């Protein structure tokens, strides 16, 4: 990295003026003070992420040098890298920073991080390619980008170790989208340890995703120098008039100032008149200055500089000699001249780098366009001779290939497919470049458009993917019904992900009308997609009406289509109360699915997953988990990332119903992270709803309420099942946090019209039971009875757990007027819910039974029910419910350890409980506590339940507050 005056890279002229070869930094005290605070926080063990923002040439690189130097003085290790302008390579800045370091520890990493994480990292870090175990090429598609980013986070924690780490990335405005996604992941999921990540970027050139990241990260602006600071930088030998002219022409930008100072003393050249070089990001005067600097080179040195600018940001002379079509001796002589003129500088041994990216930009643009085209072609050919991978050749191929060049098209497509899993945005770019070369008449164009649409969707550019799919529909022949149906299905899915369900439905209907044979496979494909659209709208009658027009099988149907039709049949029957029919359909579909290879599921994964949701709603939790697990495997291995949030949401919901809250939270969180990468509010709403519910039942009210607020801000589509589920989740979060009135209002909005609800029957029943509980708690037995009556009406034969909810609702309503009957009802409900595997709900029923027995004076039975409830809640990690059960136990004389008990530690906690509580106060997650204390996560959860009970609190913030009080 450069270490130059005020950020001006290359200061030979200004250095001469000031009398220093490497003059001291001028100004920037605010930035340096900010660095000092960040380094102190990192040294204290807190991860910090900061963006250093400034215009081109503002001095960001020099300031990053100062940050590195100060980190060194504090004994904090530094790793640094940079993104480059002309090379579209995935994770290039991170590779530049880490790969050399990884070479020294490559053999140790599989043992230190685990083989799966090392295998994932090997897919992007060349230094680790020899250390990976297993088939590394399949690891990223099998787990998704989210797991790759988690592996990088683990790697950074390992590199930080006890000494700490400062990671510096420069010119991140040029980074590919996968790098920005990785940085976003690190900002929102901070690594543990003494670590600072500092990235420099140009705000005007930042991508929308990078700009959004910087809104949540710390940001340090690098502003122009003042006129006084410019005078200090230039030195007293520069007269006032010229100093003023230089300041006005440069605007206080150090690089511009340096470039203008190199022009000499002729003020007439400052306006840049007559300069023809186009460098759009530079003022005319600076363009003129750089043009004059390059024009002063010998012809050979200029050609070598131009060739080097084409080759790479950091280059080696041999490849430059081939590129410039000169001998290696002449090339080395020219490089000597470039170094003497401070155009380039030595970098790694045997390699060189331009003194600033803007100088490289100027050299590149100063070459004739035709010459650059030929040079890129020579580099591509040379790399092909060296058998370089397609990803290394693609940046040069895209700048030199001609229309119809089949070898170039093949290179670009190969490169795109190589990086599709890790960097789908880069894959989409190279596919677009390949399409540019494919003649309009070639059928290959249609297949590449379909591949491009999928890559764009997976990369989060859903709007572009939708537009590409529509372009494909425009190009396909009107009678090519099979391919048109596939393109329309893909386009319809993306319209829905953009929260445009009406447009999705209109598109599907328009394509369906084109097909003369209504029973043709293409027509059935479109009808199946229409059924899924109806299911999302909770329009089960419409879904059934379409299904009534379709047989179970017909001539010409692919096996995957037969499976898709079977997968959507059970849900409308279930919603209509035809439970036996729904169960029969589900059993048949499960049999077909068991016999089908994964390829058949992959073709219709967006439809097949409805079987898992149906099994979940009918209480077939083991079957649901098994199928959601298989759907996840298929989605990952086939690159269908857009399906992951929906599948993980179903998996999380099933785990929550079973009381496996820690697993549910992990699945929902991963689904939310994938949805954020996709930039789909619909997908994010699906996953975040389950994340909110898992946090709420766990007693993490702050997280649940925050997620509920975020759900409310997504602008979810009205009249949709998943939007109603989001309202339900937010309502439950409010109720569990004690905000009963607000929570009840949200549940009522989720229920809508009970006679024509948007919620599925099971969730609607849960709403009725919860509202009966809320009304009973508010002392309104009549209203509680009304909700219990509604629950009775919703109960269906064949759905035993629904009957359990109805009994529990009745128990709430009777709790005051007839506690003995209420206890009996609650006991019966607990037995049913326990039989159905709904552990938390069974625990709630036992809690209600215990409280009712207490009110009826039957203390022995109350103790038994409350003890069972407390044990269940502790095992499930339902902390607030556990605290309620403990308080109820104390009222009937059960001695439960509490803050006044005879525990060995402060605040009435045992030694281990106090250790856990202290780590909670430090901000550690359950996973981090488990790792620190060498415990299982389940053990940590049990300790937390005891801590909540003993301290009489229900949240992690409550623990912090209690610890801050005198013991």
mmCIF file of C-alpha atoms in Angstrom, residues 18 200 220 230 244 263 265 362 388 472 548 555 637 650 692 734 854 963:
data_model
loop_
_atom_site.group_PDB
_atom_site.id
_atom_site.type_symbol
_atom_site.label_atom_id
_atom_site.label_comp_id
_atom_site.label_asym_id
_atom_site.label_seq_id
_atom_site.Cartn_x
_atom_site.Cartn_y
_atom_site.Cartn_z
ATOM 1 C CA UNK A 18 8.078 20.354 0.832
ATOM 2 C CA UNK A 200 -12.551 2.066 1.708
ATOM 3 C CA UNK A 220 -15.772 7.763 8.432
ATOM 4 C CA UNK A 230 -3.155 22.512 0.841
ATOM 5 C CA UNK A 244 -4.595 29.352 -4.743
ATOM 6 C CA UNK A 263 2.428 19.641 -14.539
ATOM 7 C CA UNK A 265 4.304 25.949 -13.037
ATOM 8 C CA UNK A 362 -5.625 6.910 -17.257
ATOM 9 C CA UNK A 388 -5.582 -21.070 -17.092
ATOM 10 C CA UNK A 472 -37.427 -15.383 -23.346
ATOM 11 C CA UNK A 548 -61.145 -30.799 -10.361
ATOM 12 C CA UNK A 555 -50.469 -39.851 -21.376
ATOM 13 C CA UNK A 637 -27.748 -29.563 -4.786
ATOM 14 C CA UNK A 650 -41.589 -24.955 7.183
ATOM 15 C CA UNK A 692 -40.117 -14.257 15.345
ATOM 16 C CA UNK A 734 -46.553 -8.734 21.750
ATOM 17 C CA UNK A 854 -54.506 -24.088 42.948
ATOM 18 C CA UNK A 963 -26.273 -8.420 37.734
#
